Phi, psi and omega in degrees: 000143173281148196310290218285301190287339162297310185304302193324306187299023167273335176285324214293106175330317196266022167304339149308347189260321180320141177302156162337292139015262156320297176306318178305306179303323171291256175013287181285358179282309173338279170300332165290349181259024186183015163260336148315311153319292175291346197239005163276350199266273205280343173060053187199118150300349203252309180298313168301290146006276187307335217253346175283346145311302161283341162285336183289276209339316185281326182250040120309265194319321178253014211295152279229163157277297160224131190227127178284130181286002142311321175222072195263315190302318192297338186283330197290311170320311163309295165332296191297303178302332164310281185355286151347291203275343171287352169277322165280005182274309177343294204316288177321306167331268251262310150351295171329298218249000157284329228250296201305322188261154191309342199282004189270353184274332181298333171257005131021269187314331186293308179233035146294322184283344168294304169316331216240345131323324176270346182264313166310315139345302196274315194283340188286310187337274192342313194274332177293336208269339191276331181270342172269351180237042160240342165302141142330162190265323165312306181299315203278325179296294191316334186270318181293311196291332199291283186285354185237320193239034162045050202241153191287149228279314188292328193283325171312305185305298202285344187296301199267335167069077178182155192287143178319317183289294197289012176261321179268348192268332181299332185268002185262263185325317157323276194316328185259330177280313213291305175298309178304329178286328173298336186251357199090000180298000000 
């Protein structure tokens, strides 16, 4: 079954009636098309895990009124990255009230080092976004279709009508300036 006609039976009133099977397969299409994506967000395999779960859940449950079935992936995609950012709002919330409790004066370092972690973090984020919009233009699609819209080495060559072999040198070469530039080279 295709990855699309699969995710549609996420709408199907009897998707619950489905065999186990089925549903499982609906799932994992679910998740190869949105777990890179939520985990570029929240940085946690555990937290991804949970926010991709309530998003298939949410798009049970919730389905679109009228949706083209074109751009059925990008709603789902959306759907996941709210998620993302409504988890990371959570988070921020939930500072206050670590900063507020006693246990942060025994513990104090653990999260300056946490902090000084996220800012390091954030300044590589920068630099990485800055070495990704310094690509060929050809390279920066190939790298995006590849880590954001999860398409497989063949689906970029048909997408793009080029060899497969030349898709992996490319995503070779992204990956090697990017590191160089990130390294100073």
């Amino acid at each position: 079954m295709h990855n699309i006609s699969k995710l549609l039976l996420i709408f199907d009133p009897s998707f619950g009636k489905l065999e186990t099977s089925v549903q499982k397969e609906v799932f994992s299409a679910f998740n190869e098309l949105v777990y890179r994506l939520v985990f570029s967000y929240v940085k946690n395999h555990h937290s991804t895990q949970d926010i991709v779960q309530e998003a298939f859940l949410k798009a049970f449950t919730s389905p679109p009124h009228h949706l083209d079935k074109n751009k059925i992936c990008s709603w789902l995609r959306t759907l996941a990255k709210n998620g993302a950012i409504n988890h990371l709002r959570k988070q921020k919330r939930m500072i206050p009230s670590i900063i507020d409790n006693d246990m942060f004066h025994n513990q104090h370092c653990l999260l300056y080092e946490t902090l000084e972690q996220s800012i390091e973090r954030e300044a590589m984020f920068t630099e990485l976004i800055s070495c990704i919009a310094q690509l060929p233009q050809r390279l920066k699609l190939i790298l995006y279709l590849y880590c954001f819209e999860n398409l497989s080495y063949r689906h970029i060559s048909e997408k793009l009508s080029i060899s497969e072999g030349s898709v992996r040198q490319s995503l070779y070469r992204a990956r090697k300036t990017i590191k160089d530039d990130m390294n100073g080279k």
